[in-house]
mmCIF file of C-alpha atoms and ligand atoms in Angstrom:
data_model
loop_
_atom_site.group_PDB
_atom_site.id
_atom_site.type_symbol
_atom_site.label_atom_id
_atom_site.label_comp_id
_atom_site.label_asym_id
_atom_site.label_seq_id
_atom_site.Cartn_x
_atom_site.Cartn_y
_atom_site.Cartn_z
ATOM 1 C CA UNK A 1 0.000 0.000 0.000
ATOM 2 C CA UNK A 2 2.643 2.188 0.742
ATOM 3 C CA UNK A 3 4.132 1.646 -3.070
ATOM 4 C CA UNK A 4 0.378 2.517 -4.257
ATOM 5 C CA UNK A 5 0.372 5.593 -2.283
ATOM 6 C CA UNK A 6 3.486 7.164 -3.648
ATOM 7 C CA UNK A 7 2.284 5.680 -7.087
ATOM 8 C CA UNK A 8 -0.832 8.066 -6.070
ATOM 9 C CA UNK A 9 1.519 10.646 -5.374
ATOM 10 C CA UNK A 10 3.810 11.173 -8.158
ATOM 11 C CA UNK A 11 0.622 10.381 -10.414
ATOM 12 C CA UNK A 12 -1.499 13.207 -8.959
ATOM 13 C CA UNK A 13 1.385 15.749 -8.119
ATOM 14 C CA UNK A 14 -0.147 16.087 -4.915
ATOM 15 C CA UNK A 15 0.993 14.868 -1.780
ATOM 16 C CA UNK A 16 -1.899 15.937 0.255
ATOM 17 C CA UNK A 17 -4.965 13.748 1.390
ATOM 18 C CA UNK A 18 -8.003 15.387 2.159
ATOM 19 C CA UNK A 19 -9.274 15.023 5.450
ATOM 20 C CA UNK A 20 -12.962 13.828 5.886
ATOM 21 C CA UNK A 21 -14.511 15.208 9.420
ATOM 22 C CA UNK A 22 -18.324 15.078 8.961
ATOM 23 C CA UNK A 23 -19.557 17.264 11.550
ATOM 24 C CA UNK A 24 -22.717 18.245 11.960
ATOM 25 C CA UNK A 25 -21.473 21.792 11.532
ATOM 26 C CA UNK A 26 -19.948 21.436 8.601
ATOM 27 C CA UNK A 27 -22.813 19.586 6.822
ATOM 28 C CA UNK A 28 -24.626 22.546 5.335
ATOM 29 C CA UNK A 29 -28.548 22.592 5.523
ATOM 30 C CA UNK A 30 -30.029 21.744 2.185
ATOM 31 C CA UNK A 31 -27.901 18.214 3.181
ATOM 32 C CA UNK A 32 -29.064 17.863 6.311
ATOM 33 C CA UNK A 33 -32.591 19.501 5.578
ATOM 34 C CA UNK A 34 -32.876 16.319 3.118
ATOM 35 C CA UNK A 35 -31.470 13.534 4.963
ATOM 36 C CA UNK A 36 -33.418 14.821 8.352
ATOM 37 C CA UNK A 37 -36.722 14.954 5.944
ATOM 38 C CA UNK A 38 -35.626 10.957 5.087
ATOM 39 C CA UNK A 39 -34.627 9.335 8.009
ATOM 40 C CA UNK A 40 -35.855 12.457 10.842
ATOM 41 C CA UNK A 41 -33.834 14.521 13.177
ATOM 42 C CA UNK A 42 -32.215 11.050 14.294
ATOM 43 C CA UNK A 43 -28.676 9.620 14.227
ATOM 44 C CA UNK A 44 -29.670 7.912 11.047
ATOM 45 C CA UNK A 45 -30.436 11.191 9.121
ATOM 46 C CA UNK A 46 -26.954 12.383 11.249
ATOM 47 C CA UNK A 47 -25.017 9.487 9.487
ATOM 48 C CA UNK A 48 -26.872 9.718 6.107
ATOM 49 C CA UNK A 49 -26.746 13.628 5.638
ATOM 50 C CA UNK A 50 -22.621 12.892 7.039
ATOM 51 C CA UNK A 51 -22.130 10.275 4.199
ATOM 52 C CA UNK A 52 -24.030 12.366 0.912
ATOM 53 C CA UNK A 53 -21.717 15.236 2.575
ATOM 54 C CA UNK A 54 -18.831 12.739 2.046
ATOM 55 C CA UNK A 55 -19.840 11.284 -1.469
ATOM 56 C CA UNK A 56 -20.163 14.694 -3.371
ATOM 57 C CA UNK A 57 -16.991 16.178 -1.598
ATOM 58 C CA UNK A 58 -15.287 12.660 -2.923
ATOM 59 C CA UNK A 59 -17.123 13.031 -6.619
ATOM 60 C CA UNK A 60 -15.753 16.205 -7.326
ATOM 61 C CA UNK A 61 -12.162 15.590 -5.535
ATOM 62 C CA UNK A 62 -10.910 12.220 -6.374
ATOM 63 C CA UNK A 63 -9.028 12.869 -9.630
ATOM 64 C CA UNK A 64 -7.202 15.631 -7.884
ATOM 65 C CA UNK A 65 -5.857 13.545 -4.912
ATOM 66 C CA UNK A 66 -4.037 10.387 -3.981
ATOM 67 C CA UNK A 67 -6.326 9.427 -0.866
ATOM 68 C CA UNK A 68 -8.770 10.459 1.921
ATOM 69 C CA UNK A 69 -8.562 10.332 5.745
ATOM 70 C CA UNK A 70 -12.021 9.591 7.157
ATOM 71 C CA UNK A 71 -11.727 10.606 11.070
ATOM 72 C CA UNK A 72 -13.624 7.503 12.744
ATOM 73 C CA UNK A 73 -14.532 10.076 15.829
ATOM 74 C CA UNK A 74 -17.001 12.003 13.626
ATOM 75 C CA UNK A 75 -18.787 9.301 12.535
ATOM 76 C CA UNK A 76 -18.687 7.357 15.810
ATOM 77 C CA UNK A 77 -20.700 10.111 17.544
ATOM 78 C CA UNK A 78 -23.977 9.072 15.230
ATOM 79 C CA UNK A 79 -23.556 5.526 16.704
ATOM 80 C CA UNK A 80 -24.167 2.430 14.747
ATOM 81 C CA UNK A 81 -25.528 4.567 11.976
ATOM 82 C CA UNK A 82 -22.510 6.370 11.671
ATOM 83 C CA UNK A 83 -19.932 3.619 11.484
ATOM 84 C CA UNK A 84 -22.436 2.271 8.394
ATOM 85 C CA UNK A 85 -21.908 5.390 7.226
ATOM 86 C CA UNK A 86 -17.453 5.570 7.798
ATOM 87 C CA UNK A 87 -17.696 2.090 5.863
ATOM 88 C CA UNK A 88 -19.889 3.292 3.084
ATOM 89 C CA UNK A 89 -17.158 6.474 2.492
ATOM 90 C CA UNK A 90 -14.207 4.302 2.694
ATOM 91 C CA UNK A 91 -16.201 1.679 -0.120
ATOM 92 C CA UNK A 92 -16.571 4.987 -2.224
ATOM 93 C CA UNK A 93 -13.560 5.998 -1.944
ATOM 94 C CA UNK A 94 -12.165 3.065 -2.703
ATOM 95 C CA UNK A 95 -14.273 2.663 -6.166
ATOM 96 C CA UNK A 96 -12.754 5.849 -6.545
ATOM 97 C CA UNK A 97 -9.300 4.384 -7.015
ATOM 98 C CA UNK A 98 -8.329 6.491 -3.526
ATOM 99 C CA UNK A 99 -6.177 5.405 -0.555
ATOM 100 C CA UNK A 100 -7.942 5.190 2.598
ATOM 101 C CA UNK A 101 -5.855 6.012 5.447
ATOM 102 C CA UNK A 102 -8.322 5.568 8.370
ATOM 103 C CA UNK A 103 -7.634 8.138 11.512
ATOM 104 C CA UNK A 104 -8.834 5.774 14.170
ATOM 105 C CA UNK A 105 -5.275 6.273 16.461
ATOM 106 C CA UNK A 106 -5.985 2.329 18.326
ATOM 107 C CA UNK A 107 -3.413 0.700 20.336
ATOM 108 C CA UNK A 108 -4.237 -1.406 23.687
ATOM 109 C CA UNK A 109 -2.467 -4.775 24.677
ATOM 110 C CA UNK A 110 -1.888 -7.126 22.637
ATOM 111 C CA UNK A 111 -4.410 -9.270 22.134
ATOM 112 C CA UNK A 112 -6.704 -5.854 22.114
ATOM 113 C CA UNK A 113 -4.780 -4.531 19.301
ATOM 114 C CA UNK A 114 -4.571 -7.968 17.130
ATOM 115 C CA UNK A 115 -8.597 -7.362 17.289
ATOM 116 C CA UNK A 116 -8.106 -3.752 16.186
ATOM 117 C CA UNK A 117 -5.451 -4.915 13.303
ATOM 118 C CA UNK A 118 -7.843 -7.481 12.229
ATOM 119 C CA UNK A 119 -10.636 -4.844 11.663
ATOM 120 C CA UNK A 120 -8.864 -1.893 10.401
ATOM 121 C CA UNK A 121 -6.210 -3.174 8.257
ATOM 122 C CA UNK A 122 -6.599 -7.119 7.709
ATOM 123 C CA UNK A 123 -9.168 -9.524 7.685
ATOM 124 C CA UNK A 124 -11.345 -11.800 9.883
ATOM 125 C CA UNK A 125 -11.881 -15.672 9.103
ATOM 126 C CA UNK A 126 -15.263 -17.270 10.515
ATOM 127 C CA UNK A 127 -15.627 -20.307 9.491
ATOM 128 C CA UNK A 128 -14.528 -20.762 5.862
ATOM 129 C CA UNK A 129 -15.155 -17.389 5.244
ATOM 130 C CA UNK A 130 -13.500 -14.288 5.472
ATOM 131 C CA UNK A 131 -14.177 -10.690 6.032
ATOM 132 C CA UNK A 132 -12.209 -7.401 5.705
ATOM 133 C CA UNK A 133 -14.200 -5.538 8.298
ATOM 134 C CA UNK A 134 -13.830 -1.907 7.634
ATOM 135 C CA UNK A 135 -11.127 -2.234 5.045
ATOM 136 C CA UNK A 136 -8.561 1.263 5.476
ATOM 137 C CA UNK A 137 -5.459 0.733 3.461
ATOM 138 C CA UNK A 138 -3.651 2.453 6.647
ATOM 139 C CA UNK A 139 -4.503 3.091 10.068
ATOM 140 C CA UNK A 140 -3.465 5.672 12.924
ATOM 141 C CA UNK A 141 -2.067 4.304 16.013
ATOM 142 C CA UNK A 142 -0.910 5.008 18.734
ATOM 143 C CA UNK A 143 2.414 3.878 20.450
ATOM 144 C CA UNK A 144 1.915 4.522 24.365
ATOM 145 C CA UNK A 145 1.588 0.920 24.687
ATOM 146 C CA UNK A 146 4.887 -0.071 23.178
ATOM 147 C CA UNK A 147 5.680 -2.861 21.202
ATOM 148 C CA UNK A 148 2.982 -4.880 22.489
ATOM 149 C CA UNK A 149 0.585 -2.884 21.052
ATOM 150 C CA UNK A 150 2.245 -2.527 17.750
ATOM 151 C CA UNK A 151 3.558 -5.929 16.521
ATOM 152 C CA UNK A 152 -0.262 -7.553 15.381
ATOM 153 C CA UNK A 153 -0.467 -4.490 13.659
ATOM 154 C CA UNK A 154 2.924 -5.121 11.734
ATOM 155 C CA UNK A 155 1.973 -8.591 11.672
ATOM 156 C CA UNK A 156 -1.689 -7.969 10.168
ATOM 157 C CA UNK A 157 0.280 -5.349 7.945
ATOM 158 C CA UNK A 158 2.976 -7.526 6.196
ATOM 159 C CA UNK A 159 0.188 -10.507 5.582
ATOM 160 C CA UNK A 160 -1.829 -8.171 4.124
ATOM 161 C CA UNK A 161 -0.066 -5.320 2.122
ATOM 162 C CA UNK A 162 -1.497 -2.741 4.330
ATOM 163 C CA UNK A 163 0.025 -0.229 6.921
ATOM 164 C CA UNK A 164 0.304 2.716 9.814
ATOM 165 C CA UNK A 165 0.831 5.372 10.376
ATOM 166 C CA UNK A 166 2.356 5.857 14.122
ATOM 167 C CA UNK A 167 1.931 9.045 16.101
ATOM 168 C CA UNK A 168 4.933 10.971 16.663
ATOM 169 C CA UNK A 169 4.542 14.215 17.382
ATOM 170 C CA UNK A 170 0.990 15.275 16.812
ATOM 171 C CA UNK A 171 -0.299 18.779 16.052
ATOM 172 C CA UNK A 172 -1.810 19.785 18.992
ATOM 173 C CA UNK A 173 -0.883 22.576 21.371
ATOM 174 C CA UNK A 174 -0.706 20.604 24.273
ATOM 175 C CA UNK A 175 1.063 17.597 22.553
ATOM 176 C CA UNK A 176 4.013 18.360 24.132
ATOM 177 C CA UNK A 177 3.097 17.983 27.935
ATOM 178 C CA UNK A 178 4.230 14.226 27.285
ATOM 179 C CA UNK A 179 5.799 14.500 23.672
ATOM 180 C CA UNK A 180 8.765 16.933 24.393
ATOM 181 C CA UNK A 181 9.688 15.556 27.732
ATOM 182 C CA UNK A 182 13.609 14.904 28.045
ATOM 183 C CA UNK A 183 14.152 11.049 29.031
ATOM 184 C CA UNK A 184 17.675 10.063 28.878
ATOM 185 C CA UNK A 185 18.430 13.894 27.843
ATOM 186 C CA UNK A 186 16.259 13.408 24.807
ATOM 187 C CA UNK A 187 12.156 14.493 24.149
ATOM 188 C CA UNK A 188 10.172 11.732 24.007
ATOM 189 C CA UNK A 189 9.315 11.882 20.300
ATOM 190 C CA UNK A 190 13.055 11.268 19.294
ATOM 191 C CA UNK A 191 13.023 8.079 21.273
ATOM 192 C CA UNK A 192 9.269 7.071 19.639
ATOM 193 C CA UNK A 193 10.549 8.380 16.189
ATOM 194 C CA UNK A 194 13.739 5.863 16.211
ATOM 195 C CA UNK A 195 11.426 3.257 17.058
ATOM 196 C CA UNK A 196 9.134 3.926 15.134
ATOM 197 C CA UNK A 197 11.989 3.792 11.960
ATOM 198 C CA UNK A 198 13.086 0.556 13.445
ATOM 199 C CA UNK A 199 9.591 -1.096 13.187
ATOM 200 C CA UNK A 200 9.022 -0.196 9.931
ATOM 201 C CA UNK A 201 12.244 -1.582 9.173
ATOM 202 C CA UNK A 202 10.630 -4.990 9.528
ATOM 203 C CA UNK A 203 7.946 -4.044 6.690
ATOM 204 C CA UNK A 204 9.713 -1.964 3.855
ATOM 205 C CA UNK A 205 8.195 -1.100 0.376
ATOM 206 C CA UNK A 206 9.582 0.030 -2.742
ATOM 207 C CA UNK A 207 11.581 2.987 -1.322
ATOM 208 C CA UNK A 208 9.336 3.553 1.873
ATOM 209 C CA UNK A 209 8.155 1.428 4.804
ATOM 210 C CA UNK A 210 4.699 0.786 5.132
ATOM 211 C CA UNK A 211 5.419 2.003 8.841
ATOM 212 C CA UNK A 212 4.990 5.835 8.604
ATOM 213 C CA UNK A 213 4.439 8.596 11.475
ATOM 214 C CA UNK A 214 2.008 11.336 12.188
ATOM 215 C CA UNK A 215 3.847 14.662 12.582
ATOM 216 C CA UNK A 216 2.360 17.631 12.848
ATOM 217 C CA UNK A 217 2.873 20.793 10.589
ATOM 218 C CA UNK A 218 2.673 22.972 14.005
ATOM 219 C CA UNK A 219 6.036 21.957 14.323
ATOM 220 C CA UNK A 220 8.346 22.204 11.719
ATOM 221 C CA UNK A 221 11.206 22.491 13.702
ATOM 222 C CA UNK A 222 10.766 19.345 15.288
ATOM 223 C CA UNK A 223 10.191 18.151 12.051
ATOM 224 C CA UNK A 224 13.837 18.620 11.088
ATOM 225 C CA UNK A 225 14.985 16.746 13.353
ATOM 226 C CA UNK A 226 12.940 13.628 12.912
ATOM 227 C CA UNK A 227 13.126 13.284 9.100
ATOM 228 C CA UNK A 228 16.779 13.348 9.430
ATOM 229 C CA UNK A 229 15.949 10.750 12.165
ATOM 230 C CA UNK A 230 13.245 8.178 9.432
ATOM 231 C CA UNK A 231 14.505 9.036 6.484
ATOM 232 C CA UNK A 232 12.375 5.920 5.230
ATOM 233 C CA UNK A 233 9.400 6.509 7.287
ATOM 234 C CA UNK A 234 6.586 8.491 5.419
ATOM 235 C CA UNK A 235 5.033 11.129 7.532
ATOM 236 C CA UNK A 236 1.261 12.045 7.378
ATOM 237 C CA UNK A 237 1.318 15.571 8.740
ATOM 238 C CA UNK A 238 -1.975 17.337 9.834
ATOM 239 C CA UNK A 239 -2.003 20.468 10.966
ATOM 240 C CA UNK A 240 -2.084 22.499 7.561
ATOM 241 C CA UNK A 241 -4.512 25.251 7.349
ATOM 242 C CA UNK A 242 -7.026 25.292 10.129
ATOM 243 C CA UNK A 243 -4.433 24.571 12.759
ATOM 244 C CA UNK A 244 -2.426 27.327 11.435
ATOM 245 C CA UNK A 245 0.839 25.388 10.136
ATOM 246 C CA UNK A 246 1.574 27.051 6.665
ATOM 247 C CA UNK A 247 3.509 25.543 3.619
ATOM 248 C CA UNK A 248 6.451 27.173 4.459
ATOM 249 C CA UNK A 249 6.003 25.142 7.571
ATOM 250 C CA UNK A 250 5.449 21.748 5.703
ATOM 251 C CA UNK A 251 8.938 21.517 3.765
ATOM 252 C CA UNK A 252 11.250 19.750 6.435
ATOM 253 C CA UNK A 253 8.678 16.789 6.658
ATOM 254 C CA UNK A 254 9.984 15.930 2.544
ATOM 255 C CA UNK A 255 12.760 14.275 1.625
ATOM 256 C CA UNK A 256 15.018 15.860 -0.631
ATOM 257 C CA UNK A 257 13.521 13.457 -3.113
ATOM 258 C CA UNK A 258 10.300 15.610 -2.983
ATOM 259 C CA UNK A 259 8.494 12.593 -1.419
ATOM 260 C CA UNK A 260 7.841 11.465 2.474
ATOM 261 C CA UNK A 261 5.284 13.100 3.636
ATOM 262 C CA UNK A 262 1.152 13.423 3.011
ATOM 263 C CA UNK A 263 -0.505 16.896 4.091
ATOM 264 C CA UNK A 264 -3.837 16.372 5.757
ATOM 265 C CA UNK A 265 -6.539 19.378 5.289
ATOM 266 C CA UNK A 266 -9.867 18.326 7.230
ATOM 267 C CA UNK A 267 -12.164 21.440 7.910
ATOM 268 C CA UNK A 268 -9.993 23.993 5.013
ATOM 269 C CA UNK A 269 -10.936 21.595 2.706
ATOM 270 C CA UNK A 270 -14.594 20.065 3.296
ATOM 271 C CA UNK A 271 -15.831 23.622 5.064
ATOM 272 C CA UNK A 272 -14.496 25.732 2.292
ATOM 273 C CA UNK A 273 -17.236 26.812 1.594
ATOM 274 C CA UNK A 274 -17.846 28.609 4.987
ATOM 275 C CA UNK A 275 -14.102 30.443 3.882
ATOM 276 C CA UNK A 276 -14.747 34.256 2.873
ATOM 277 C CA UNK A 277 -12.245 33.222 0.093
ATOM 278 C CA UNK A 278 -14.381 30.906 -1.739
ATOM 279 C CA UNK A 279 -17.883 32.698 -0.607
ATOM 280 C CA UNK A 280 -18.529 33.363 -4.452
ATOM 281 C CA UNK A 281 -19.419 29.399 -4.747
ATOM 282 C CA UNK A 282 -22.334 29.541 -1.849
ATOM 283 C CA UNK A 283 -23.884 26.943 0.279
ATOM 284 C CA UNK A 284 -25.075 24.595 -2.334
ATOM 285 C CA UNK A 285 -22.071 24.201 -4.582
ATOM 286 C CA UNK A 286 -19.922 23.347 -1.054
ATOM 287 C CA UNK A 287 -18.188 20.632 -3.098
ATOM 288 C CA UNK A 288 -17.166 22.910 -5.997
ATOM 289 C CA UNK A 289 -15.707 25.363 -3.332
ATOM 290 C CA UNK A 290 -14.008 22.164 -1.539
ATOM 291 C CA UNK A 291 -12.520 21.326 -5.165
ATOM 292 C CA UNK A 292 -11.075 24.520 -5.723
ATOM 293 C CA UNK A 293 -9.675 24.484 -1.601
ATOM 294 C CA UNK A 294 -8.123 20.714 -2.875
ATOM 295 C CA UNK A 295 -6.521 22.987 -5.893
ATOM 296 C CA UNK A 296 -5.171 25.909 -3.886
ATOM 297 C CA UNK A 297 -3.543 23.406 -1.357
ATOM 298 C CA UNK A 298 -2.111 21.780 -3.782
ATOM 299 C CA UNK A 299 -0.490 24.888 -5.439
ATOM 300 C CA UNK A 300 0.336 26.123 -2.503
ATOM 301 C CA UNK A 301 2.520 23.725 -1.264
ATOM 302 C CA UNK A 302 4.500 23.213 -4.732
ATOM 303 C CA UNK A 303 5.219 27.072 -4.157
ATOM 304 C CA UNK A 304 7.665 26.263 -1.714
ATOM 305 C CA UNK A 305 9.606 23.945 -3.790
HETATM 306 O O1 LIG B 1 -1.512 15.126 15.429
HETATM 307 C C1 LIG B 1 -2.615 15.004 14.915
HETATM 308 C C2 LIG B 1 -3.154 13.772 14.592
HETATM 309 C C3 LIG B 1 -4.369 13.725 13.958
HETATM 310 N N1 LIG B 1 -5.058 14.845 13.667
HETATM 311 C C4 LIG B 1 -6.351 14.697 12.946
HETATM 312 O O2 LIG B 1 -6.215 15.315 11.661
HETATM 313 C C5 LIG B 1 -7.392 16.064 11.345
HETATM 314 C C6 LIG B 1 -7.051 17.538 11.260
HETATM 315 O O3 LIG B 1 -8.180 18.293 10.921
HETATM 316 P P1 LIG B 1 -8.080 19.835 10.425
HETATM 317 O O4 LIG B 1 -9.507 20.229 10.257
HETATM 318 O O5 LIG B 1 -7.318 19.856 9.126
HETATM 319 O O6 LIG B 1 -7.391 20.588 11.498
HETATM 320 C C7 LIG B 1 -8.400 15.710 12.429
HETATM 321 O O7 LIG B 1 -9.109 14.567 12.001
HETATM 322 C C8 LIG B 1 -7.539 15.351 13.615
HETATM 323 O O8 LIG B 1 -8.171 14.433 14.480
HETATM 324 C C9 LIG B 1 -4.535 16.060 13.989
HETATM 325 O O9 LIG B 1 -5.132 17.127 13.732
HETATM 326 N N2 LIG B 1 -3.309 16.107 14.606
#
């Protein structure tokens, strides 16, 4: 997978994936207005206005990008209805030829996490059948558990061609409470980003592991450091736009190469719309505005190559 997403890459001349965060807020109201008239004011119109959301921002995006993060917390908070609704994006998507990179950051013992593997990023056998549950290509996880919670995941990964993407150093402003604490005389995220390197080690593509890291844009100066530290680990690196981090920002997550990293835009891309800068498009064409939010990022970011 992690050959098919540079593939992506290089094919699309955009190293970004576009972020998809259905809240309710974002939705706007002739979506919701239908779905709500459909299924009521009930976490099944929720889920259903959340997934037509999804489907038009995917229609008029997917020949512009490599993949999509769906964020399983949005759709989690519409119940049952809205994990039928997080599989039904990633099954677009997928039609759609895009990578799925699915921001569900698990991790837990073990065994816990061989049952998380199974249904992110591998498959399920009952009986004589078998089942890829919700089917990402990659999943988030997280590392506080150490290796125990990482190896089914690497093990689920090399049987099956899929991957991870381990946090780091993530882009929030209290990440480094833990993150940046000096053990040994070194922050924390050095130590996770070695071992993080060394895992992937264990599962390499074509020029990249299929172990990557989460590192935020919000810290570029971190981000020095740690891509001198993984040169072979691809980093998916939210944080762009809404967060604040700028292009400028984004350039020491690439190799000189001009690969090794994927820019995540959530709300600057699906709420464009909302953005005084594309106000000319209006409510109802949301998706063209999120289009033209998919081409500025894109441009953008090649400006500071
Ligand atoms: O360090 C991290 C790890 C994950 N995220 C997730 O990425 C998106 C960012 O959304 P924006 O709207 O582009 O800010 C969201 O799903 C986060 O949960 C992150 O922001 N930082």
């Amino acid at each position: 997978m992690i050959n098919k997403l540079i593939e992506k890459i290089k094919e699309t001349q955009a190293p970004i994936v576009v972020g998809l965060d259905p809240m309710l807020d974002y939705i706007p109201e002739q979506v919701k207005e239908k779905a709500y008239e459909e299924f009521g004011e009930t976490l099944e119109g929720a889920a259903w206005a959340a997934w037509e959301f999804n489907k038009n921002i995917i229609d008029t995006t997917y020949d512009l990008i490599p993949a999509v993060k769906p964020q399983i917390a949005m759709y989690e908070q519409f119940g049952l209805p809205g994990l039928l609704s997080y599989q039904k994006t990633i099954d677009y998507a997928r039609s759609k030829g895009l990578v799925i990179i699915g921001d569900v950051k698990r991790g837990d013992i073990g065994s816990t996490s061989q049952a998380y593997a199974t249904a992110h990023i591998g498959r399920i056998k009952i009986g004589s059948n078998e089942f890829r549950a919700f089917d990402e290509d990659f999943a988030t996880i997280n590392p506080y558990f150490g290796t125990d919670g990482i190896k089914p995941f690497l093990d689920v990964a090399k049987e099956e061609n899929t991957g991870m993407f381990i946090l780091v150093k993530t882009s929030n402003k209290s990440s480094g409470e833990f993150q940046d604490r000096l053990v040994d005389g070194r922050p924390l995220y050095e130590i996770v980003g070695e071992q993080v390197s060394k895992w992937g080690e264990e599962h390499m593509g074509n020029e990249y592991s299929y172990v990557g890291a989460v590192v935020g844009a919000t810290y570029p100066q971190m981000a020095v450091t740690l891509r001198k530290l993984m040169p072979k680990t691809y980093f998916l690196v939210p944080g762009y736009g809404a967060q604040g981090g700028t292009a400028a920002d984004l350039k020491p997550c690439f190799n000189e190469d001009g690969l090794g990293a994927i820019v995540n835009s959530s709300r600057g891309i699906i709420a464009a719309y909302k953005n005084e800068k594309y106000a000319e498009f209006g409510e109802e064409n949301y998706a063209d505005a999120s289009r033209q939010a998919v081409i500025d990022m894109i441009n953008d970011i090649k400006s500071v190559f």
